[in-house]
mmCIF file of C-alpha atoms and ligand atoms in Angstrom:
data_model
loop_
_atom_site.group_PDB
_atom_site.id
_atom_site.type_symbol
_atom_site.label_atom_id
_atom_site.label_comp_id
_atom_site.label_asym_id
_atom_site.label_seq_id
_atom_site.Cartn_x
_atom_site.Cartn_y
_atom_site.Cartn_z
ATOM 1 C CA UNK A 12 0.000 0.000 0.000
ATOM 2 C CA UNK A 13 1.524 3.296 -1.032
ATOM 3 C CA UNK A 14 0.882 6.659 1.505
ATOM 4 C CA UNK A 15 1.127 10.173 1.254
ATOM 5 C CA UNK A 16 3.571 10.572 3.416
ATOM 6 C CA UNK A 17 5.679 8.440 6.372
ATOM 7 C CA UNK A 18 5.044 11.647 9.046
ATOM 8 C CA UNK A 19 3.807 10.919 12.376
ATOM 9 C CA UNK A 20 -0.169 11.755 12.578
ATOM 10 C CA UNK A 21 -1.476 11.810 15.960
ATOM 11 C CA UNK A 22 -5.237 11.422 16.369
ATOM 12 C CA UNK A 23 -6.159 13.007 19.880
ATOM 13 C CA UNK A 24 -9.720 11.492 21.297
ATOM 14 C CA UNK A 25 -8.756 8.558 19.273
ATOM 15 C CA UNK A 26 -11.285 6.797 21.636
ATOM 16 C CA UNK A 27 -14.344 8.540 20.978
ATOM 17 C CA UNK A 28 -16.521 7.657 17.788
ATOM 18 C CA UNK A 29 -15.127 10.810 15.571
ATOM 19 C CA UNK A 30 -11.580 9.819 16.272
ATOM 20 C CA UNK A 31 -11.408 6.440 15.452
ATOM 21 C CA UNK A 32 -13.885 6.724 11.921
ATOM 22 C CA UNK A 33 -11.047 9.173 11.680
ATOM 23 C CA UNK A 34 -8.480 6.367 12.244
ATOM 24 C CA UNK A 35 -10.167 4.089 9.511
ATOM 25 C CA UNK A 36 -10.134 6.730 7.377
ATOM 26 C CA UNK A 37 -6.534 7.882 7.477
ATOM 27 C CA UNK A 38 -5.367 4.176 6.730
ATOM 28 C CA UNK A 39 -8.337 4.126 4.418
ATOM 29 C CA UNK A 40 -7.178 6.631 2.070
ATOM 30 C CA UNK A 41 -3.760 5.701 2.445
ATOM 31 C CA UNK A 42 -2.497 9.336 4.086
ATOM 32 C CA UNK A 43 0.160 7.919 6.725
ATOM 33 C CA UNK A 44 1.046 4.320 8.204
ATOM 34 C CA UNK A 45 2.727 6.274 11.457
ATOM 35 C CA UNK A 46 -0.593 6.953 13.593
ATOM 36 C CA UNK A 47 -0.292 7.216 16.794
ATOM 37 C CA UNK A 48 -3.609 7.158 18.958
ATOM 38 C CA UNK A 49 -4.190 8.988 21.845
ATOM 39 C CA UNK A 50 -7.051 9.406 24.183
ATOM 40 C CA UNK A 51 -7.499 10.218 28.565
ATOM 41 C CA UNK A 52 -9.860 6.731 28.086
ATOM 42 C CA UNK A 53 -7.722 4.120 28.257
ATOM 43 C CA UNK A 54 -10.267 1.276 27.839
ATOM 44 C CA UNK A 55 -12.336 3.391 24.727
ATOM 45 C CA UNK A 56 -8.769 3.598 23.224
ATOM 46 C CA UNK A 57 -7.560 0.430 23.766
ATOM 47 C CA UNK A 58 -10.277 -1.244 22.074
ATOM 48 C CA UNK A 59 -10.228 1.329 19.017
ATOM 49 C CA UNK A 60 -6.540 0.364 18.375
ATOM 50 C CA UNK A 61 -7.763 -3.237 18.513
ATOM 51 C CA UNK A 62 -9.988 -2.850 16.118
ATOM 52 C CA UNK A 63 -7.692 -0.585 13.881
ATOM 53 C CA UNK A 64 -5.059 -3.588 14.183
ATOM 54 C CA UNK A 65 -7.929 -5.746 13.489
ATOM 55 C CA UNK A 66 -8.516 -4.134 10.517
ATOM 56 C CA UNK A 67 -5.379 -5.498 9.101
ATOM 57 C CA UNK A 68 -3.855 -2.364 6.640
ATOM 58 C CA UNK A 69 -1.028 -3.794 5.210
ATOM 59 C CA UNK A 70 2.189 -1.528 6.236
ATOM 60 C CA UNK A 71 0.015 0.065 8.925
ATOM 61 C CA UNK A 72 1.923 1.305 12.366
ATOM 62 C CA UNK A 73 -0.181 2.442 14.660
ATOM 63 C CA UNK A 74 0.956 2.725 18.401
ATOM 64 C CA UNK A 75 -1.520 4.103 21.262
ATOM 65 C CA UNK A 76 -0.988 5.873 24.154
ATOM 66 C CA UNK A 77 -2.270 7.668 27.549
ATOM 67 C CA UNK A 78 0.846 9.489 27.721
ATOM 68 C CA UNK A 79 0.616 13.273 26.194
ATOM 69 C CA UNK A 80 4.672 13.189 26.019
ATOM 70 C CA UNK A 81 4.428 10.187 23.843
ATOM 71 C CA UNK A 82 1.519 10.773 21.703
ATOM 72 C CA UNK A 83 3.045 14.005 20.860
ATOM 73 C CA UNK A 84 6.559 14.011 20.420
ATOM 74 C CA UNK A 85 7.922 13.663 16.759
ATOM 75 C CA UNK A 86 4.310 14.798 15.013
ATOM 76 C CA UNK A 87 4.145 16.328 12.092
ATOM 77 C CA UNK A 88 0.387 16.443 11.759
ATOM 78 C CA UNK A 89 -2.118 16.471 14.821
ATOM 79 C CA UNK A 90 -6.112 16.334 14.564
ATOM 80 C CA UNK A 91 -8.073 16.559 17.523
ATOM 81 C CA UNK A 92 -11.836 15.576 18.418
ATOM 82 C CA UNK A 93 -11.157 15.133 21.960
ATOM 83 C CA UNK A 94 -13.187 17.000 24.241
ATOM 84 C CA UNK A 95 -16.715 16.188 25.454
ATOM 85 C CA UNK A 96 -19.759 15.879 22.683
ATOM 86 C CA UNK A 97 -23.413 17.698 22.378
ATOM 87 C CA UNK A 98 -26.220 15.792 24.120
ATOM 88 C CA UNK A 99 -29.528 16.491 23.094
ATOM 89 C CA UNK A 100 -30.697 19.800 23.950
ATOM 90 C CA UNK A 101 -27.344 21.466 24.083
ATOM 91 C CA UNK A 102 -25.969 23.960 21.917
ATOM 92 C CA UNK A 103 -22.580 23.836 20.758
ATOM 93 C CA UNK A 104 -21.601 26.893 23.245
ATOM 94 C CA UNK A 105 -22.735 24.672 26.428
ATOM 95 C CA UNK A 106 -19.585 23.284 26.168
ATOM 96 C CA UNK A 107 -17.502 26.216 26.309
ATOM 97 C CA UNK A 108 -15.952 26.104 29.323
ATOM 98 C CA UNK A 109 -14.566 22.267 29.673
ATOM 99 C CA UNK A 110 -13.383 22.312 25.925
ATOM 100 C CA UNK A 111 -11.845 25.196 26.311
ATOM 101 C CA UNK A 112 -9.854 24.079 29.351
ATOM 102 C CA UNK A 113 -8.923 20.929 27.335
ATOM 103 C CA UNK A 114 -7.898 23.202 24.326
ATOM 104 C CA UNK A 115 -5.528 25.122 26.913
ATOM 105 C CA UNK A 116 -3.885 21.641 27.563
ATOM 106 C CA UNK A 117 -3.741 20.852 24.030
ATOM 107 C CA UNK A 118 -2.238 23.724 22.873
ATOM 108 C CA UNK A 119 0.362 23.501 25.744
ATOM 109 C CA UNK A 120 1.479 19.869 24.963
ATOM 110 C CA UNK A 121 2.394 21.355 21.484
ATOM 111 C CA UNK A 122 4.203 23.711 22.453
ATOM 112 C CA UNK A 123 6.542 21.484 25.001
ATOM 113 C CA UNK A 124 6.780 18.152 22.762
ATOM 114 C CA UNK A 125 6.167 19.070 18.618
ATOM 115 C CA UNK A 126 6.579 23.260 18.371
ATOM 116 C CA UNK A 127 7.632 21.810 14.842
ATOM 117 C CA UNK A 128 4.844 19.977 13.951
ATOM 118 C CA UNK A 129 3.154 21.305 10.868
ATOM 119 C CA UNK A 130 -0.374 21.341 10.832
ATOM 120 C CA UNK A 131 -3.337 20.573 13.326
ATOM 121 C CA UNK A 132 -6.945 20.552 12.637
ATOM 122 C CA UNK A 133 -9.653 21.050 15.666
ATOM 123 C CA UNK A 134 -12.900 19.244 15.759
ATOM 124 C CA UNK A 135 -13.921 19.625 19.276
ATOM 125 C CA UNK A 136 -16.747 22.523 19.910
ATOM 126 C CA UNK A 137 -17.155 25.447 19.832
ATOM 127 C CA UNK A 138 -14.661 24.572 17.986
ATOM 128 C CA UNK A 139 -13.849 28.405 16.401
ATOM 129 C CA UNK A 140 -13.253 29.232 20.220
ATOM 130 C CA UNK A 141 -11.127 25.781 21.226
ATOM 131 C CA UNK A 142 -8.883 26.420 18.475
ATOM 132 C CA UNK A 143 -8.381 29.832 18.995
ATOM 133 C CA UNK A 144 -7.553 28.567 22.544
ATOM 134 C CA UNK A 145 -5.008 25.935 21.342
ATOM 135 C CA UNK A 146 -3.607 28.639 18.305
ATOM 136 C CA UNK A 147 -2.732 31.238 21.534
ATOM 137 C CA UNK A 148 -1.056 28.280 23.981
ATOM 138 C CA UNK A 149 0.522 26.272 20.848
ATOM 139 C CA UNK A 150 2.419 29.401 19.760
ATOM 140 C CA UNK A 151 2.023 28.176 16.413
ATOM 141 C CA UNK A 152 1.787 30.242 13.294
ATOM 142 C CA UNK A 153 -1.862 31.286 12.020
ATOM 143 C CA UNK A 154 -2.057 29.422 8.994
ATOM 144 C CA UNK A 155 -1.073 26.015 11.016
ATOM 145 C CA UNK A 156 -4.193 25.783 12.596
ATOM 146 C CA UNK A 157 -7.624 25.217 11.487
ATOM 147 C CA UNK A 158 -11.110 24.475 12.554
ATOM 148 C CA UNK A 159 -13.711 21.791 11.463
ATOM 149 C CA UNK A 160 -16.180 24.152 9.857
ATOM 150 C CA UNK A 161 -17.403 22.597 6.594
ATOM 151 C CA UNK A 162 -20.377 20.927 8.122
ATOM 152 C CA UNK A 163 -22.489 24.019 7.788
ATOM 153 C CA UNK A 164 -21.305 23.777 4.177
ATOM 154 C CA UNK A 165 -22.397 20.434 3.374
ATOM 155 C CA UNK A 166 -25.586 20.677 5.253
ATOM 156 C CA UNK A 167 -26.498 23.865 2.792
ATOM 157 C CA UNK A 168 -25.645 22.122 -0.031
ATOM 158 C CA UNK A 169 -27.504 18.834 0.662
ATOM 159 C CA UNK A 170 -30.874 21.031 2.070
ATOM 160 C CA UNK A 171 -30.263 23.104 -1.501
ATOM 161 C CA UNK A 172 -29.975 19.816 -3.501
ATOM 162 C CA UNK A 173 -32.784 17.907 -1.842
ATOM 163 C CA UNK A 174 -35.037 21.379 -2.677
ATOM 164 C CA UNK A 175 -33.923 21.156 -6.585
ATOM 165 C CA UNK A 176 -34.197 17.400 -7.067
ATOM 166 C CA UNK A 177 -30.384 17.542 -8.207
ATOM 167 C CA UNK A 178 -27.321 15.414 -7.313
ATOM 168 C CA UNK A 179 -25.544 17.040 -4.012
ATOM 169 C CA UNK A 180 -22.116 17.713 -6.491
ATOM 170 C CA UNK A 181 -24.053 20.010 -8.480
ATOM 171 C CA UNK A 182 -24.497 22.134 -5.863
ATOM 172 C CA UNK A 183 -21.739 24.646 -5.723
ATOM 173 C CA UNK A 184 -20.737 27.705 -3.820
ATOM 174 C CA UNK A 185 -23.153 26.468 -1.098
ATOM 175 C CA UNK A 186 -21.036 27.547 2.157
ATOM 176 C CA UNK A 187 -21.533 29.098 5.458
ATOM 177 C CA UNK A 188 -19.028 31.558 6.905
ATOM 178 C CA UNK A 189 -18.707 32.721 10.795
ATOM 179 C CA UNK A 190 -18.769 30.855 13.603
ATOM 180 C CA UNK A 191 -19.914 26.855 13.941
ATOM 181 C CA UNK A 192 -22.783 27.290 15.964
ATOM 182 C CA UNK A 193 -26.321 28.804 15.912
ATOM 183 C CA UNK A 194 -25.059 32.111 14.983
ATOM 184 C CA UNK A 195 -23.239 31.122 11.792
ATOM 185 C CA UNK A 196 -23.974 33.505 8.448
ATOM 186 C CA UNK A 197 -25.668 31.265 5.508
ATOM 187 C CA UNK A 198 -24.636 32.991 2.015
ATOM 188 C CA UNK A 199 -26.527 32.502 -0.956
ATOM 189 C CA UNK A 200 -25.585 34.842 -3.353
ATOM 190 C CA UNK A 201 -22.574 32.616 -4.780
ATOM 191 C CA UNK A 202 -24.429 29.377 -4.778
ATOM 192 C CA UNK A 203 -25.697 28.251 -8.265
ATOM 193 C CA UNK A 204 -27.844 25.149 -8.783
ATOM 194 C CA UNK A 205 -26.159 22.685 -11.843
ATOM 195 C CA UNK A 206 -24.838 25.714 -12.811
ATOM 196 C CA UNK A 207 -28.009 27.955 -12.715
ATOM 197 C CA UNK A 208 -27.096 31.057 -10.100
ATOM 198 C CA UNK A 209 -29.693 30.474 -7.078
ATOM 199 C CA UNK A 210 -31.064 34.016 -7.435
ATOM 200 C CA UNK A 211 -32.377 33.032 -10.536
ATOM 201 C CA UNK A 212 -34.305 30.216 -9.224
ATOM 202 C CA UNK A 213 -37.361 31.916 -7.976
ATOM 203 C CA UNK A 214 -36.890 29.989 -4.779
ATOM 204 C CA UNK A 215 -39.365 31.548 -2.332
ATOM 205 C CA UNK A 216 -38.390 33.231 0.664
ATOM 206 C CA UNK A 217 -40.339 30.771 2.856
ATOM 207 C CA UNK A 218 -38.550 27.922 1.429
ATOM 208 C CA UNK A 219 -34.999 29.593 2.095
ATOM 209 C CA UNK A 220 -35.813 30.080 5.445
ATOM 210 C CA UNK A 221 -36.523 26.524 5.538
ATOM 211 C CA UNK A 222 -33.653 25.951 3.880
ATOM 212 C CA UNK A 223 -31.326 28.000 6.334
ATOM 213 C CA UNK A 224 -33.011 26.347 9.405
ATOM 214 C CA UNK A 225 -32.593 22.690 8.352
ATOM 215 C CA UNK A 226 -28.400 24.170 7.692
ATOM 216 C CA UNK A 227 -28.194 25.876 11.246
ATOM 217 C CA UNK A 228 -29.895 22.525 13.021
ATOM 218 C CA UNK A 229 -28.317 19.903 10.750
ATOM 219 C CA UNK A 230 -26.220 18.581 14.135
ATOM 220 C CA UNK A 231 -29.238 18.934 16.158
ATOM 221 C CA UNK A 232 -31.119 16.525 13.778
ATOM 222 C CA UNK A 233 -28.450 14.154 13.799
ATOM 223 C CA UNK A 234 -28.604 14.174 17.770
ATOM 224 C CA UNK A 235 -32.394 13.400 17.660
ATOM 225 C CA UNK A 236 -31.813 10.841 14.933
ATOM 226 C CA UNK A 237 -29.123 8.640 16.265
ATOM 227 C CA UNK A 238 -29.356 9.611 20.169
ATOM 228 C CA UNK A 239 -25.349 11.025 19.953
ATOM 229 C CA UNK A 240 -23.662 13.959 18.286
ATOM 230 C CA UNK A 241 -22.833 13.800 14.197
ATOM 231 C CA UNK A 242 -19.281 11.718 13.728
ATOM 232 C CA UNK A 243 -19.264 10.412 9.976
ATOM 233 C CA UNK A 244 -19.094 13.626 8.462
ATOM 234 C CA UNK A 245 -17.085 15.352 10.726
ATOM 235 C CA UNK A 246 -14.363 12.281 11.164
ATOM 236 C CA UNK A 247 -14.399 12.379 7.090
ATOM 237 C CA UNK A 248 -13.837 15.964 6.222
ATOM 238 C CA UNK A 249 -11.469 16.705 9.058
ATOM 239 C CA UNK A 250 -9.287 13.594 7.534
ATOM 240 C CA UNK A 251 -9.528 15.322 3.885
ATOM 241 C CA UNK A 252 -8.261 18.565 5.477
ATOM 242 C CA UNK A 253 -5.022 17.016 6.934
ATOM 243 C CA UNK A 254 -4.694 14.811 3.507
ATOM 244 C CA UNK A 255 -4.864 18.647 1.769
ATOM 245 C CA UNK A 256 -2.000 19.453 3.828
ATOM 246 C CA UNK A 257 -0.070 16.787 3.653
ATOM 247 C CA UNK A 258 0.232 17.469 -0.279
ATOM 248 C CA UNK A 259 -3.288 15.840 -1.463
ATOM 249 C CA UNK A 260 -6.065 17.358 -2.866
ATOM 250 C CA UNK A 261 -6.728 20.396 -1.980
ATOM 251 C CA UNK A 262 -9.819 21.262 0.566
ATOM 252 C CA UNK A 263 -11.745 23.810 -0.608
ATOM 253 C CA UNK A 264 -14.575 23.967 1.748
ATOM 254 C CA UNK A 265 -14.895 26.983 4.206
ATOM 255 C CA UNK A 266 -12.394 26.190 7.411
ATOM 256 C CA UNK A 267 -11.665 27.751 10.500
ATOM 257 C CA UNK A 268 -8.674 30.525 10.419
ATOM 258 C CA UNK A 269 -7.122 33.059 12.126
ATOM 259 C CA UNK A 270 -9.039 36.689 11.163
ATOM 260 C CA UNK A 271 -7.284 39.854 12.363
ATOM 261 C CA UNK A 272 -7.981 42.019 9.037
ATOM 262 C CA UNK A 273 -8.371 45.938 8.960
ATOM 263 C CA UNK A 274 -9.983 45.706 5.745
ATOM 264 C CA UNK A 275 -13.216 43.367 7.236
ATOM 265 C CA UNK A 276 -13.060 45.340 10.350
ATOM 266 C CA UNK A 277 -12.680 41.329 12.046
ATOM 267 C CA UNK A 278 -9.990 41.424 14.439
ATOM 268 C CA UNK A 279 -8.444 38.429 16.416
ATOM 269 C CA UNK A 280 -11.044 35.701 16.187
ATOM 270 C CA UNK A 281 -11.329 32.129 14.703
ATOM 271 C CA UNK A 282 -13.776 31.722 12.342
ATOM 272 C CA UNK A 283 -14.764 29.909 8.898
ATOM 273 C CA UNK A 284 -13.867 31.796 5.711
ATOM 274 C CA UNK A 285 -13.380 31.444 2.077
ATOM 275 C CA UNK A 286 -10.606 29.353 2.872
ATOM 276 C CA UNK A 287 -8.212 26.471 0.743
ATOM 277 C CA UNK A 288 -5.875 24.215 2.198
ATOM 278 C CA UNK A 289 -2.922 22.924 1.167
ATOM 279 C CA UNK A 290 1.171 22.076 1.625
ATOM 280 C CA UNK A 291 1.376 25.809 3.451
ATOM 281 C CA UNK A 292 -1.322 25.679 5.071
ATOM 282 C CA UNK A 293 -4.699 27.720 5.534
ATOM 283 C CA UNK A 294 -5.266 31.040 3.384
ATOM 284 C CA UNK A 295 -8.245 32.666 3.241
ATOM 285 C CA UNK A 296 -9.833 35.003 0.770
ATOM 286 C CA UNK A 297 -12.352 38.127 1.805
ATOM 287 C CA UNK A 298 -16.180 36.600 1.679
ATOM 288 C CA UNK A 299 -18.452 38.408 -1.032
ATOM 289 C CA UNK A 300 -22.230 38.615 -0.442
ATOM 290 C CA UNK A 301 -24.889 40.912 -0.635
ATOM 291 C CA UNK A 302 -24.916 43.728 2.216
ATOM 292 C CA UNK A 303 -27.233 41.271 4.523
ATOM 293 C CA UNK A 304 -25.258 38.671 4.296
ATOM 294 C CA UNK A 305 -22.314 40.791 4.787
ATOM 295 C CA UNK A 306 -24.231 41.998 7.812
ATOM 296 C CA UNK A 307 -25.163 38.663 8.832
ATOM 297 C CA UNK A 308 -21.574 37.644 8.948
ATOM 298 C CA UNK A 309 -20.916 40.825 11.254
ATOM 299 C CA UNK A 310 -23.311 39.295 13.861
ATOM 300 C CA UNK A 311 -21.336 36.379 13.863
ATOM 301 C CA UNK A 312 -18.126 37.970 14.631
ATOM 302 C CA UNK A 313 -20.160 39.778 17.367
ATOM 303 C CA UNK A 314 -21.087 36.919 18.642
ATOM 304 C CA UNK A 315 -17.617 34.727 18.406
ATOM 305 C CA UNK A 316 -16.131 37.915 20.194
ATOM 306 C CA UNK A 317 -18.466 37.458 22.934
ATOM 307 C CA UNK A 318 -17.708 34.048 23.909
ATOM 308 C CA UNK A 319 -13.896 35.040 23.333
ATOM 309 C CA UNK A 320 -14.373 37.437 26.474
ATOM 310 C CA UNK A 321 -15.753 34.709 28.265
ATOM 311 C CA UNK A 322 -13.502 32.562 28.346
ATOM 312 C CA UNK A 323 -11.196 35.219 28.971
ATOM 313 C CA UNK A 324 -12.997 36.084 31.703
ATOM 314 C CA UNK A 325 -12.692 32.716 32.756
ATOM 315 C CA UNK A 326 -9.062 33.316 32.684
ATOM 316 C CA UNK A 327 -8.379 30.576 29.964
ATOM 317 C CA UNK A 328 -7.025 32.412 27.465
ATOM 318 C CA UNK A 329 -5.488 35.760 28.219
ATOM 319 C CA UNK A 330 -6.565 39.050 27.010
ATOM 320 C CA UNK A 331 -6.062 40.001 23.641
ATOM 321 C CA UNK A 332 -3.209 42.732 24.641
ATOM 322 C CA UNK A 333 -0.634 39.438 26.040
ATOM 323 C CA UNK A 334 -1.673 37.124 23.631
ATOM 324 C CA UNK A 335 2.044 37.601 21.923
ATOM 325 C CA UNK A 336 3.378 36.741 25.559
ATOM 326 C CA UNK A 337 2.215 33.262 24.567
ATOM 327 C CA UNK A 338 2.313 33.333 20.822
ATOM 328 C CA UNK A 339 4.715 35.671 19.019
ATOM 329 C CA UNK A 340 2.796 34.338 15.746
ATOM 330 C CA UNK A 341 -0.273 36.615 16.472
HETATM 331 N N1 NAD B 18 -16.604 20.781 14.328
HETATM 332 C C1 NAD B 18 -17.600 19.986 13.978
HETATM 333 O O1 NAD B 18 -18.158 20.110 12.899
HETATM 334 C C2 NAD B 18 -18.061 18.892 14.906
HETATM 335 C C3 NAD B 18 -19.054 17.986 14.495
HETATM 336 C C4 NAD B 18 -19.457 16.992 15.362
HETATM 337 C C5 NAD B 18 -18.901 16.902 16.634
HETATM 338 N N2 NAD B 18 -17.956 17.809 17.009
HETATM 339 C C6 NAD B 18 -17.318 17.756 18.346
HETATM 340 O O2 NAD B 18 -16.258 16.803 18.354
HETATM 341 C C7 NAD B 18 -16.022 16.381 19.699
HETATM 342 C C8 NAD B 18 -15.880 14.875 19.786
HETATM 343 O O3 NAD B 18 -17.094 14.239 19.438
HETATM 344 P P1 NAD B 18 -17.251 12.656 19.513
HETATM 345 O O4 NAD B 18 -18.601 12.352 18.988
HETATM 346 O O5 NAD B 18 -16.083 11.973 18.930
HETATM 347 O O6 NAD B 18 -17.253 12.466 21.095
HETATM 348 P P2 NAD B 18 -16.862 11.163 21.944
HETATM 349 O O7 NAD B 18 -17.325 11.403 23.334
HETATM 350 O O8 NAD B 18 -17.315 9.929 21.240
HETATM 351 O O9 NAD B 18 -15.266 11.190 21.910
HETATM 352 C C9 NAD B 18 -14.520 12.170 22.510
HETATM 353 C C10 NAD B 18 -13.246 11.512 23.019
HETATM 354 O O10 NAD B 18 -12.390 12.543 23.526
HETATM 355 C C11 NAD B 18 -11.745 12.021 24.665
HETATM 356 N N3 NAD B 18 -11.224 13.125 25.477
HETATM 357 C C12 NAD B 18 -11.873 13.910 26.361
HETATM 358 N N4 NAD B 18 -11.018 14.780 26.930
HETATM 359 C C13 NAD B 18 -9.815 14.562 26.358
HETATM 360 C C14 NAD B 18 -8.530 15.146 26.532
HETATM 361 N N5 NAD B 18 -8.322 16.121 27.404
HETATM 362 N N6 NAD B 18 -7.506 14.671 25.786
HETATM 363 C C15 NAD B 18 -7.691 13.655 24.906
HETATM 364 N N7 NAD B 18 -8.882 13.061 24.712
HETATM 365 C C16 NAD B 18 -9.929 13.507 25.439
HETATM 366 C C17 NAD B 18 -12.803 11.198 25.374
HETATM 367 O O11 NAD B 18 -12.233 10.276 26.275
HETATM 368 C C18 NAD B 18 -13.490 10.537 24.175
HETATM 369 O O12 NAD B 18 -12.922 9.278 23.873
HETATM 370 C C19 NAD B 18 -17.168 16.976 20.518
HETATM 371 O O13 NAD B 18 -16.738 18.161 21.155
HETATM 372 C C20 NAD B 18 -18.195 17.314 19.468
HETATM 373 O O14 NAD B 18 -19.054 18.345 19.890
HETATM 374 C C21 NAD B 18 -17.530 18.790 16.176
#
């Protein structure tokens, strides 16, 4: 079996059921044979790597580990879902506070066993705010960290597809920029059905707010639907966001980056973008929309901003004034 590349992957939650789909699918799509699994739940871990081994990938070397100093020393690539999941009736910021403290941690043991690893991707919510969180305490650079945003994405474009009777691939430009959570801003103006711009559709404005409803509370329906927070989706596109960095195909779906731009008027927040990925990391481009969409995106900056003072407040991260105390990058 050929890979992508021999560097050291670590998958961090490796126990829970986003990191090890996200195990299957590394050694699925041939990215890396070096994965190392790592997880606080020894017994949820231990019987993931069983299974991985059990799997059988031929040239596959997967270790597992409790130990932060082990997991992470040597890696070159790093994608995290470990931090606790939605239950029904929760919103993404209910978990704030104890993924945030986790992110802390994370971005700590980066900094004191790989400061050279080269990109990490962040699953665990609200995940714009726990990666900004690990981005401050990894003192990594900007464009080596992103967030698992393209959900919102894909959730648009299958609502916009199922509305048109078309397959989901002709759907394109469907994407959702801001924050991951309730407050995220839906864009339309760039989205064309089989190659038909949406604004010439004549779709009525009952049916788009449909539309944008079933985007916002695609995880919620997932949690009523299977009884547990959304893991196929988000184990798959996180994997093809590290395979776009590690030289594959490029990911073109909005992701989570580092905004501190005069020109927006955004300033020191995480939050999904216009974004690609690839061997040098994230970029992102300036969004263009229609003035309420524009102003739609505002309130979601508002709104990220406000549960960056939080955990400030909480005295997680610091304020924005020492942030280069921990990160000369920012
Ligand atoms: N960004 C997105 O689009 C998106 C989508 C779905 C879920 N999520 C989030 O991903 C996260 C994981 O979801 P899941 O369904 O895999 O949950 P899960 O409970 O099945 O797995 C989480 C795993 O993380 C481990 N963990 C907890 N604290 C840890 C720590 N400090 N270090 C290492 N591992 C730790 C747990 O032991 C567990 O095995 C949740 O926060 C969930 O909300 C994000």
């Amino acid at each position: 079996m050929s890979f992508l590349t021999n560097e050291k992957l670590v998958i961090v939650g490796a126990g829970g059921m986003i990191g090890s789909n996200m195990a299957q699918s590394v050694l699925t799509l041939g990215l890396t044979p070096n994965v190392c699994l790592y997880d606080i739940y020894e017994p949820g871990l231990h019987g993931v790597a069983n299974e991985i081994a059990q799997c059988g990938f031929p040239g596959a070397n997967i270790t597992w580990t409790t130990n932060p100093e082990e997991a992470f020393t040597g890696a070159k690539y790093i994608i995290s879902s470990g931090g606790a999941p939605r239950k029904e009736g929760m919103t993404r910021e209910d978990l704030l506070k104890g993924n945030c403290k986790i992110a802390a941690e994370f971005g700590e043991n980066i900094k004191k066993y790989c400061p050279e690893v080269k990109f990490v991707v962040v699953i665990f919510n609200p995940a714009d705010v726990t990666a900004l969180t690990a981005l401050i305490h990894s003192g990594l650079k900007p464009n080596q960290l992103t967030s698992l945003a393209a959900l919102d994405s894909t959730r648009l474009q299958q609502a916009l597809a199922l509305e048109f009777g078309v397959q989901q691939d002709k759907v394109t430009g469907a994407h959702t920029y801001g924050g991951h959570g309730e407050q995220m801003a839906v864009f339309a103006s760039q989205v064309k059905i089989d190659g038909k711009p949406l604004t010439e559709m004549n779709l009525a404005a009952d049916r788009w707010e449909s539309i944008k409803h079933s985007t916002v509370q695609g995880g919620s329906t997932i949690i009523k639907l299977r009884g547990r927070s959304s893991f196929q989706s988000p184990a798959h596109n996180a994997v093809k966001m590290i395979e776009a960095a590690m030289g594959g195909e490029k990911f073109t779906l909005p992701a989570g980056c580092y905004v501190n731009n005069d020109e927006l008027g955004f300033h020191n927040v995480m939050m999904a973008m216009p974004t690609t990925i690839d061997t040098t990391g994230v970029h992102y481009e300036l969004p263009k929309g229609t003035d309420e969409e524009m102003a739609s995106l505002k309130a979601s900056y508002n709104h990220l901003c406000k549960m960056r003072e939080e955990i400030v407040s909480l005295g997680i991260i610091p304020a924005v004034a020492e942030w280069k105390k921990d990160n000369n990058n920012l």
